[in-house]
PDB file of C-alpha atoms in Angstrom:
ATOM      1  CA  VAL S 134     119.718 283.130 -36.452  1.00  0.00           C
ATOM      2  CA  SER S 135     117.373 284.677 -33.913  1.00  0.00           C
ATOM      3  CA  VAL S 136     118.438 286.995 -31.117  1.00  0.00           C
ATOM      4  CA  ALA S 137     117.351 284.359 -28.591  1.00  0.00           C
ATOM      5  CA  ASP S 138     119.686 281.787 -30.152  1.00  0.00           C
ATOM      6  CA  ILE S 139     122.576 284.261 -30.084  1.00  0.00           C
ATOM      7  CA  SER S 140     121.908 285.118 -26.448  1.00  0.00           C
ATOM      8  CA  LEU S 141     121.741 281.434 -25.515  1.00  0.00           C
ATOM      9  CA  ALA S 142     125.046 280.683 -27.327  1.00  0.00           C
ATOM     10  CA  MET S 143     126.768 283.661 -25.673  1.00  0.00           C
ATOM     11  CA  LYS S 144     125.543 282.526 -22.272  1.00  0.00           C
ATOM     12  CA  ARG S 145     126.722 278.972 -22.811  1.00  0.00           C
ATOM     13  CA  LEU S 146     130.121 280.124 -24.074  1.00  0.00           C
ATOM     14  CA  LYS S 147     130.325 282.780 -21.349  1.00  0.00           C
ATOM     15  CA  VAL S 148     130.828 285.580 -23.847  1.00  0.00           C
ATOM     16  CA  LYS S 149     130.251 289.083 -22.576  1.00  0.00           C
ATOM     17  CA  PRO S 150     127.909 291.233 -24.647  1.00  0.00           C
ATOM     18  CA  PRO S 151     129.560 294.099 -26.540  1.00  0.00           C
ATOM     19  CA  THR S 152     129.567 297.508 -24.817  1.00  0.00           C
ATOM     20  CA  SER S 153     130.378 301.069 -25.883  1.00  0.00           C
ATOM     21  CA  SER S 154     132.340 303.674 -23.927  1.00  0.00           C
ATOM     22  CA  SER S 155     130.715 307.003 -23.153  1.00  0.00           C
ATOM     23  CA  GLY S 156     132.706 308.936 -20.642  1.00  0.00           C
ATOM     24  CA  SER S 157     133.252 306.805 -17.550  1.00  0.00           C
ATOM     25  CA  LYS S 158     130.155 304.693 -18.047  1.00  0.00           C
ATOM     26  CA  LYS S 159     129.881 301.658 -20.284  1.00  0.00           C
ATOM     27  CA  LYS S 160     126.658 301.133 -22.121  1.00  0.00           C
ATOM     28  CA  ARG S 161     125.411 298.060 -23.990  1.00  0.00           C
ATOM     29  CA  ALA S 162     126.339 298.439 -27.652  1.00  0.00           C
ATOM     30  CA  SER S 163     123.925 297.969 -30.489  1.00  0.00           C
ATOM     31  CA  LYS S 164     123.116 294.538 -31.848  1.00  0.00           C
ATOM     32  CA  ASP S 165     125.437 295.209 -34.818  1.00  0.00           C
ATOM     33  CA  SER S 166     128.493 295.642 -32.596  1.00  0.00           C
ATOM     34  CA  PRO S 167     131.140 293.000 -33.338  1.00  0.00           C
ATOM     35  CA  ILE S 168     132.184 290.248 -30.937  1.00  0.00           C
ATOM     36  CA  LEU S 169     135.777 289.002 -31.172  1.00  0.00           C
ATOM     37  CA  ALA S 170     136.760 286.076 -28.962  1.00  0.00           C
ATOM     38  CA  ILE S 171     139.137 283.123 -28.945  1.00  0.00           C
ATOM     39  CA  PHE S 172     137.968 279.690 -27.808  1.00  0.00           C
ATOM     40  CA  TYR S 173     139.886 276.476 -27.301  1.00  0.00           C
ATOM     41  CA  PRO S 174     138.713 272.877 -27.072  1.00  0.00           C
ATOM     42  CA  ALA S 175     138.977 271.824 -23.445  1.00  0.00           C
ATOM     43  CA  SER S 176     139.235 268.055 -22.878  1.00  0.00           C
ATOM     44  CA  ALA S 177     137.867 266.229 -19.877  1.00  0.00           C
ATOM     45  CA  ILE S 178     136.854 262.649 -19.019  1.00  0.00           C
ATOM     46  CA  ASP S 179     133.261 262.018 -20.013  1.00  0.00           C
ATOM     47  CA  PRO S 180     131.394 260.985 -16.823  1.00  0.00           C
ATOM     48  CA  SER S 181     129.020 258.811 -18.865  1.00  0.00           C
ATOM     49  CA  SER S 182     131.911 256.948 -20.523  1.00  0.00           C
ATOM     50  CA  PRO S 183     135.241 256.823 -18.601  1.00  0.00           C
ATOM     51  CA  ASN S 184     137.102 255.564 -21.673  1.00  0.00           C
ATOM     52  CA  ARG S 185     136.188 258.603 -23.743  1.00  0.00           C
ATOM     53  CA  LEU S 186     137.248 262.233 -23.566  1.00  0.00           C
ATOM     54  CA  LYS S 187     134.626 264.931 -23.716  1.00  0.00           C
ATOM     55  CA  VAL S 188     135.631 268.066 -25.621  1.00  0.00           C
ATOM     56  CA  THR S 189     133.879 271.362 -24.824  1.00  0.00           C
ATOM     57  CA  PRO S 190     134.622 274.913 -26.047  1.00  0.00           C
ATOM     58  CA  ARG S 191     136.167 277.228 -23.449  1.00  0.00           C
ATOM     59  CA  LEU S 192     136.581 281.017 -23.664  1.00  0.00           C
ATOM     60  CA  LEU S 193     140.236 281.988 -23.679  1.00  0.00           C
ATOM     61  CA  ALA S 194     140.062 285.732 -24.412  1.00  0.00           C
ATOM     62  CA  GLN S 195     137.608 288.333 -25.643  1.00  0.00           C
ATOM     63  CA  HIS S 196     138.484 291.623 -27.353  1.00  0.00           C
ATOM     64  CA  HIS S 197     136.875 294.756 -25.893  1.00  0.00           C
ATOM     65  CA  CYS S 198     136.273 296.010 -29.440  1.00  0.00           C
ATOM     66  CA  HIS S 199     136.766 299.653 -28.389  1.00  0.00           C
ATOM     67  CA  PRO S 200     137.536 299.930 -31.230  1.00  0.00           C
ATOM     68  CA  PRO S 201     137.744 296.454 -32.849  1.00  0.00           C
ATOM     69  CA  PRO S 202     140.777 295.555 -34.972  1.00  0.00           C
ATOM     70  CA  THR S 203     140.376 297.126 -38.361  1.00  0.00           C
ATOM     71  CA  THR S 204     143.404 295.633 -40.142  1.00  0.00           C
ATOM     72  CA  ALA S 205     144.929 292.187 -40.444  1.00  0.00           C
ATOM     73  CA  GLU S 206     148.083 293.440 -38.745  1.00  0.00           C
ATOM     74  CA  SER S 207     146.188 294.664 -35.681  1.00  0.00           C
ATOM     75  CA  LEU S 208     144.232 291.402 -35.463  1.00  0.00           C
ATOM     76  CA  VAL S 209     147.426 289.294 -35.703  1.00  0.00           C
ATOM     77  CA  ALA S 210     149.098 291.486 -33.115  1.00  0.00           C
ATOM     78  CA  TRP S 211     146.214 290.967 -30.693  1.00  0.00           C
ATOM     79  CA  MET S 212     146.234 287.200 -31.261  1.00  0.00           C
ATOM     80  CA  SER S 213     150.029 287.065 -30.749  1.00  0.00           C
ATOM     81  CA  THR S 214     149.615 288.926 -27.468  1.00  0.00           C
ATOM     82  CA  ILE S 215     146.970 286.467 -26.328  1.00  0.00           C
ATOM     83  CA  ARG S 216     149.195 283.529 -27.275  1.00  0.00           C
ATOM     84  CA  LYS S 217     152.141 284.908 -25.284  1.00  0.00           C
ATOM     85  CA  ARG S 218     149.880 285.660 -22.346  1.00  0.00           C
ATOM     86  CA  HIS S 219     148.475 282.125 -22.329  1.00  0.00           C
ATOM     87  CA  LEU S 220     151.510 279.999 -23.159  1.00  0.00           C
ATOM     88  CA  ARG S 221     150.633 277.601 -20.371  1.00  0.00           C
ATOM     89  CA  GLU S 222     147.109 277.131 -21.718  1.00  0.00           C
ATOM     90  CA  PHE S 223     148.437 276.563 -25.246  1.00  0.00           C
ATOM     91  CA  ALA S 224     150.929 273.980 -23.982  1.00  0.00           C
ATOM     92  CA  LYS S 225     148.166 272.211 -22.081  1.00  0.00           C
ATOM     93  CA  LEU S 226     145.976 272.327 -25.175  1.00  0.00           C
ATOM     94  CA  GLN S 227     148.668 270.620 -27.255  1.00  0.00           C
ATOM     95  CA  HIS S 228     149.218 268.055 -24.503  1.00  0.00           C
ATOM     96  CA  ASP S 229     145.485 267.368 -24.291  1.00  0.00           C
ATOM     97  CA  ARG S 230     145.273 266.930 -28.050  1.00  0.00           C
ATOM     98  CA  LYS S 231     148.079 264.354 -27.980  1.00  0.00           C
ATOM     99  CA  GLU S 232     146.421 262.534 -25.085  1.00  0.00           C
ATOM    100  CA  ALA S 233     143.105 262.581 -26.917  1.00  0.00           C
ATOM    101  CA  MET S 234     144.727 261.104 -30.028  1.00  0.00           C
ATOM    102  CA  LEU S 235     146.438 258.400 -27.959  1.00  0.00           C
ATOM    103  CA  LEU S 236     143.193 257.608 -26.173  1.00  0.00           C
ATOM    104  CA  GLU S 237     141.355 257.396 -29.477  1.00  0.00           C
ATOM    105  CA  GLU S 238     143.995 255.027 -30.848  1.00  0.00           C
ATOM    106  CA  ARG S 239     143.803 252.879 -27.719  1.00  0.00           C
ATOM    107  CA  ASN S 240     140.002 252.801 -27.946  1.00  0.00           C
ATOM    108  CA  LYS S 241     140.149 251.834 -31.616  1.00  0.00           C
ATOM    109  CA  GLY S 242     142.667 249.116 -30.827  1.00  0.00           C
ATOM    110  CA  TYR S 243     140.526 247.898 -27.937  1.00  0.00           C
ATOM    111  CA  ILE S 244     137.393 247.846 -30.080  1.00  0.00           C
ATOM    112  CA  SER S 245     139.262 246.078 -32.890  1.00  0.00           C
ATOM    113  CA  SER S 246     140.650 243.547 -30.418  1.00  0.00           C
ATOM    114  CA  MET S 247     137.205 242.956 -28.934  1.00  0.00           C
ATOM    115  CA  LYS S 248     135.779 242.459 -32.423  1.00  0.00           C
ATOM    116  CA  GLU S 249     138.529 240.005 -33.348  1.00  0.00           C
ATOM    117  CA  ASP S 250     138.024 238.124 -30.082  1.00  0.00           C
ATOM    118  CA  ALA S 251     134.273 237.946 -30.713  1.00  0.00           C
ATOM    119  CA  GLU S 252     134.798 236.709 -34.280  1.00  0.00           C
ATOM    120  CA  ARG S 253     137.363 234.145 -33.111  1.00  0.00           C
ATOM    121  CA  GLN S 254     135.058 232.953 -30.341  1.00  0.00           C
ATOM    122  CA  LEU S 255     132.177 232.670 -32.813  1.00  0.00           C
ATOM    123  CA  LYS S 256     134.325 230.633 -35.208  1.00  0.00           C
ATOM    124  CA  GLU S 257     135.474 228.385 -32.365  1.00  0.00           C
ATOM    125  CA  GLU S 258     131.887 227.852 -31.237  1.00  0.00           C
ATOM    126  CA  GLN S 259     130.779 227.092 -34.801  1.00  0.00           C
ATOM    127  CA  GLU S 260     133.709 224.697 -35.286  1.00  0.00           C
ATOM    128  CA  LEU S 261     132.962 222.976 -31.981  1.00  0.00           C
ATOM    129  CA  LYS S 262     129.300 222.688 -32.932  1.00  0.00           C
ATOM    130  CA  ARG S 263     130.230 221.253 -36.325  1.00  0.00           C
ATOM    131  CA  LYS S 264     132.575 218.693 -34.760  1.00  0.00           C
ATOM    132  CA  ASN S 265     129.972 217.693 -32.190  1.00  0.00           C
ATOM    133  CA  GLU S 266     127.367 217.276 -34.911  1.00  0.00           C
ATOM    134  CA  GLU S 267     129.771 215.185 -36.980  1.00  0.00           C
ATOM    135  CA  LYS S 268     130.674 213.123 -33.920  1.00  0.00           C
ATOM    136  CA  GLU S 269     127.022 212.555 -33.083  1.00  0.00           C
ATOM    137  CA  TYR S 270     126.216 211.706 -36.692  1.00  0.00           C
ATOM    138  CA  GLU S 271     129.077 209.191 -36.816  1.00  0.00           C
ATOM    139  CA  ARG S 272     128.003 207.666 -33.495  1.00  0.00           C
ATOM    140  CA  MET S 273     124.444 207.179 -34.737  1.00  0.00           C
ATOM    141  CA  ARG S 274     125.740 205.833 -38.049  1.00  0.00           C
ATOM    142  CA  GLN S 275     127.926 203.273 -36.267  1.00  0.00           C
ATOM    143  CA  GLU S 276     124.973 202.195 -34.130  1.00  0.00           C
ATOM    144  CA  GLN S 277     122.899 201.703 -37.266  1.00  0.00           C
ATOM    145  CA  LEU S 278     125.755 199.775 -38.887  1.00  0.00           C
ATOM    146  CA  GLU S 279     126.057 197.456 -35.895  1.00  0.00           C
ATOM    147  CA  GLN S 280     122.316 196.864 -35.880  1.00  0.00           C
ATOM    148  CA  ARG S 281     122.353 196.190 -39.623  1.00  0.00           C
ATOM    149  CA  ARG S 282     125.270 193.767 -39.271  1.00  0.00           C
ATOM    150  CA  GLU S 283     123.414 191.823 -36.600  1.00  0.00           C
ATOM    151  CA  GLU S 284     120.423 191.544 -38.923  1.00  0.00           C
ATOM    152  CA  LEU S 285     122.620 190.556 -41.887  1.00  0.00           C
ATOM    153  CA  LEU S 286     124.394 187.915 -39.815  1.00  0.00           C
ATOM    154  CA  GLU S 287     121.065 186.411 -38.765  1.00  0.00           C
ATOM    155  CA  ALA S 288     119.819 186.452 -42.367  1.00  0.00           C
ATOM    156  CA  LEU S 289     123.009 184.882 -43.761  1.00  0.00           C
ATOM    157  CA  SER S 290     122.161 181.461 -45.168  1.00  0.00           C
ATOM    158  CA  PRO S 291     123.974 178.460 -43.672  1.00  0.00           C
ATOM    159  CA  GLU S 292     127.148 177.453 -45.439  1.00  0.00           C
ATOM    160  CA  PRO S 293     126.558 174.357 -47.568  1.00  0.00           C
ATOM    161  CA  GLU S 294     128.702 171.283 -47.165  1.00  0.00           C
ATOM    162  CA  ALA S 295     131.746 170.837 -49.370  1.00  0.00           C
ATOM    163  CA  GLY S 296     131.046 168.825 -52.513  1.00  0.00           C
ATOM    164  CA  THR S 297     127.371 169.836 -52.619  1.00  0.00           C
ATOM    165  CA  LYS S 298     126.105 170.226 -56.153  1.00  0.00           C
ATOM    166  CA  GLY S 299     125.744 173.828 -57.402  1.00  0.00           C
ATOM    167  CA  VAL S 300     128.077 175.277 -54.748  1.00  0.00           C
ATOM    168  CA  ILE S 301     130.571 178.085 -55.441  1.00  0.00           C
ATOM    169  CA  THR S 302     133.527 178.782 -53.154  1.00  0.00           C
ATOM    170  CA  ILE S 303     134.257 182.506 -52.835  1.00  0.00           C
ATOM    171  CA  ALA S 304     137.721 183.410 -51.587  1.00  0.00           C
ATOM    172  CA  LEU S 305     138.699 186.905 -50.483  1.00  0.00           C
ATOM    173  CA  ARG S 306     142.052 188.631 -50.287  1.00  0.00           C
ATOM    174  CA  PHE S 307     142.113 191.873 -48.291  1.00  0.00           C
ATOM    175  CA  LYS S 308     144.499 194.800 -48.555  1.00  0.00           C
ATOM    176  CA  ASP S 309     146.272 193.836 -45.330  1.00  0.00           C
ATOM    177  CA  GLY S 310     147.063 190.405 -46.751  1.00  0.00           C
ATOM    178  CA  SER S 311     144.467 188.489 -44.723  1.00  0.00           C
ATOM    179  CA  ARG S 312     142.187 185.973 -46.448  1.00  0.00           C
ATOM    180  CA  ASP S 313     138.875 184.232 -45.979  1.00  0.00           C
ATOM    181  CA  GLN S 314     136.597 181.954 -47.953  1.00  0.00           C
ATOM    182  CA  ARG S 315     133.040 180.648 -47.818  1.00  0.00           C
ATOM    183  CA  ARG S 316     130.774 178.354 -49.842  1.00  0.00           C
ATOM    184  CA  PHE S 317     127.467 179.564 -51.307  1.00  0.00           C
ATOM    185  CA  VAL S 318     124.671 177.941 -53.278  1.00  0.00           C
ATOM    186  CA  ALA S 319     125.217 179.576 -56.683  1.00  0.00           C
ATOM    187  CA  ALA S 320     121.570 179.597 -57.828  1.00  0.00           C
ATOM    188  CA  GLU S 321     120.265 181.030 -54.546  1.00  0.00           C
ATOM    189  CA  THR S 322     122.979 183.587 -53.730  1.00  0.00           C
ATOM    190  CA  THR S 323     123.226 187.056 -55.250  1.00  0.00           C
ATOM    191  CA  ILE S 324     126.293 189.243 -55.540  1.00  0.00           C
ATOM    192  CA  ASN S 325     124.754 191.437 -52.827  1.00  0.00           C
ATOM    193  CA  ASP S 326     124.695 188.434 -50.485  1.00  0.00           C
ATOM    194  CA  VAL S 327     128.483 188.209 -50.811  1.00  0.00           C
ATOM    195  CA  PHE S 328     128.761 191.887 -49.894  1.00  0.00           C
ATOM    196  CA  ASN S 329     126.449 191.299 -46.917  1.00  0.00           C
ATOM    197  CA  TRP S 330     128.755 188.503 -45.736  1.00  0.00           C
ATOM    198  CA  ILE S 331     131.762 190.825 -45.985  1.00  0.00           C
ATOM    199  CA  ASP S 332     129.897 193.569 -44.113  1.00  0.00           C
ATOM    200  CA  CYS S 333     128.610 191.549 -41.153  1.00  0.00           C
ATOM    201  CA  VAL S 334     131.627 189.255 -40.726  1.00  0.00           C
ATOM    202  CA  HIS S 335     134.577 191.455 -41.707  1.00  0.00           C
ATOM    203  CA  LYS S 336     133.093 194.807 -40.579  1.00  0.00           C
ATOM    204  CA  MET S 337     133.601 196.499 -43.946  1.00  0.00           C
ATOM    205  CA  GLU S 338     130.717 198.633 -45.199  1.00  0.00           C
ATOM    206  CA  ARG S 339     129.303 196.917 -48.225  1.00  0.00           C
ATOM    207  CA  GLU S 340     128.692 200.241 -49.996  1.00  0.00           C
ATOM    208  CA  LYS S 341     132.393 201.095 -49.737  1.00  0.00           C
ATOM    209  CA  VAL S 342     133.855 197.890 -51.108  1.00  0.00           C
ATOM    210  CA  THR S 343     134.817 196.781 -54.608  1.00  0.00           C
ATOM    211  CA  LEU S 344     135.295 193.108 -55.483  1.00  0.00           C
ATOM    212  CA  THR S 345     137.585 192.400 -58.396  1.00  0.00           C
ATOM    213  CA  THR S 346     138.539 189.000 -59.782  1.00  0.00           C
ATOM    214  CA  MET S 347     142.243 188.235 -59.583  1.00  0.00           C
ATOM    215  CA  ASN S 348     142.619 188.502 -63.363  1.00  0.00           C
ATOM    216  CA  GLY S 349     140.867 191.892 -63.282  1.00  0.00           C
ATOM    217  CA  GLN S 350     138.257 190.912 -65.866  1.00  0.00           C
ATOM    218  CA  LYS S 351     135.233 191.344 -63.598  1.00  0.00           C
ATOM    219  CA  SER S 352     134.462 193.901 -60.935  1.00  0.00           C
ATOM    220  CA  PHE S 353     131.444 194.231 -58.641  1.00  0.00           C
ATOM    221  CA  VAL S 354     130.087 196.797 -56.188  1.00  0.00           C
ATOM    222  CA  TYR S 355     127.053 196.604 -53.935  1.00  0.00           C
ATOM    223  CA  GLU S 356     123.767 197.623 -55.567  1.00  0.00           C
ATOM    224  CA  ASN S 357     121.221 199.288 -53.303  1.00  0.00           C
ATOM    225  CA  GLU S 358     117.685 198.003 -53.185  1.00  0.00           C
ATOM    226  CA  GLY S 359     115.452 199.495 -55.820  1.00  0.00           C
ATOM    227  CA  GLY S 360     118.175 199.469 -58.465  1.00  0.00           C
ATOM    228  CA  GLU S 361     120.097 202.444 -57.088  1.00  0.00           C
ATOM    229  CA  GLY S 362     123.857 202.503 -57.005  1.00  0.00           C
ATOM    230  CA  ASP S 363     126.515 201.247 -59.424  1.00  0.00           C
ATOM    231  CA  GLU S 364     127.508 197.801 -60.582  1.00  0.00           C
ATOM    232  CA  ALA S 365     130.301 197.399 -63.109  1.00  0.00           C
ATOM    233  CA  ASN S 366     130.397 194.854 -65.903  1.00  0.00           C
ATOM    234  CA  VAL S 367     127.398 192.821 -64.739  1.00  0.00           C
ATOM    235  CA  GLY S 368     124.351 194.753 -65.950  1.00  0.00           C
ATOM    236  CA  ASP S 369     121.725 196.697 -64.106  1.00  0.00           C
ATOM    237  CA  GLU S 370     120.113 193.890 -62.063  1.00  0.00           C
ATOM    238  CA  VAL S 371     121.521 192.102 -59.042  1.00  0.00           C
ATOM    239  CA  MET S 372     122.196 188.648 -60.455  1.00  0.00           C
ATOM    240  CA  THR S 373     122.952 185.357 -58.785  1.00  0.00           C
ATOM    241  CA  LEU S 374     126.405 183.856 -58.606  1.00  0.00           C
ATOM    242  CA  GLU S 375     125.271 181.280 -61.147  1.00  0.00           C
ATOM    243  CA  ASP S 376     124.193 183.967 -63.635  1.00  0.00           C
ATOM    244  CA  SER S 377     127.356 186.014 -63.107  1.00  0.00           C
ATOM    245  CA  GLY S 378     129.526 183.481 -64.901  1.00  0.00           C
ATOM    246  CA  LEU S 379     131.871 182.906 -61.979  1.00  0.00           C
ATOM    247  CA  GLY S 380     133.732 179.608 -61.673  1.00  0.00           C
ATOM    248  CA  ARG S 381     133.175 176.983 -58.975  1.00  0.00           C
ATOM    249  CA  MET S 382     136.135 178.456 -57.097  1.00  0.00           C
ATOM    250  CA  THR S 383     136.581 182.215 -57.493  1.00  0.00           C
ATOM    251  CA  ALA S 384     138.958 184.582 -55.722  1.00  0.00           C
ATOM    252  CA  PHE S 385     138.263 188.282 -55.281  1.00  0.00           C
ATOM    253  CA  ARG S 386     140.565 191.122 -54.365  1.00  0.00           C
ATOM    254  CA  VAL S 387     138.774 193.365 -51.818  1.00  0.00           C
ATOM    255  CA  SER S 388     139.524 197.075 -52.200  1.00  0.00           C
ATOM    256  CA  ASP S 389     137.990 200.433 -51.304  1.00  0.00           C
ATOM    257  CA  PHE S 390     135.789 201.680 -54.130  1.00  0.00           C
ATOM    258  CA  VAL S 391     138.383 201.770 -56.880  1.00  0.00           C
ATOM    259  CA  GLN S 392     140.557 198.902 -58.033  1.00  0.00           C
ATOM    260  CA  GLU S 393     144.216 199.644 -57.453  1.00  0.00           C
ATOM    261  CA  SER S 394     145.789 200.557 -60.802  1.00  0.00           C
ATOM    262  CA  GLY S 395     148.987 199.000 -62.121  1.00  0.00           C
ATOM    263  CA  GLU S 396     148.662 195.929 -59.948  1.00  0.00           C
ATOM    264  CA  GLN S 397     149.053 192.710 -61.841  1.00  0.00           C
ATOM    265  CA  ALA S 398     147.255 189.504 -61.002  1.00  0.00           C
ATOM    266  CA  GLU S 399     149.094 187.563 -58.323  1.00  0.00           C
ATOM    267  CA  ASP S 400     149.415 183.849 -57.915  1.00  0.00           C
ATOM    268  CA  ASP S 401     146.932 182.571 -55.440  1.00  0.00           C
ATOM    269  CA  ASP S 402     145.759 179.309 -53.986  1.00  0.00           C
ATOM    270  CA  PHE S 403     142.384 180.095 -55.543  1.00  0.00           C
ATOM    271  CA  GLU S 404     142.165 181.049 -59.222  1.00  0.00           C
ATOM    272  CA  SER S 405     139.153 181.778 -61.379  1.00  0.00           C
ATOM    273  CA  GLU S 406     138.107 178.797 -63.354  1.00  0.00           C
TER     274      GLU S 406
END
């Protein structure tokens, strides 16, 4: 450490340079003369941050070092004298340390609370955004469904007259107990056409419906264009009602995706022939 650095530190800490006694006059001691001083951490509110304490070293006492303490006993005795002389300062120091610890705890709690609030607000914003996106997606999907149902209803072939040759009557039983039936030309109507009828008339998405004969032997689901999707027990192609082997009067149980297990065939006004 250079002499300039030592001088600057002594000036900042307000430490007096060591002196030597010679008669009645005091002279500046040599650079090797010891300096013995006691400092304490003084706490004050930081002007740049009112919520934080600023701690700076303050000079409490400085030994004249004429001569300096040469034994541990003499050093302890001097320190005990300083402590007794500055009891008020020591009490204030302890009080300031407690206040500093309390302030630090409050600041940590405040910062932690702010962080939790920010995280909670972020989660709420993300959840709100997700719900809005889902709501908007569902709104657009419903609009597309309504448009598709209008197109399907317009494309639905007219119902043939009763007794017409090659006509199949399809009866439906829904989960709520309601029923409906319609006649189709067997050679010109595909299984998908039946699903389209259910979609546009009964407002049930064709992709989410399973048709099962009352005896449970045959089950159908809608097959997307291009051969995508599933179709149980009827092969890979969308066949006509004539090719499907259905009777002239066939009843279907309408369910969501999966046929309800353990349910036995019920008596109905329409039975598979």
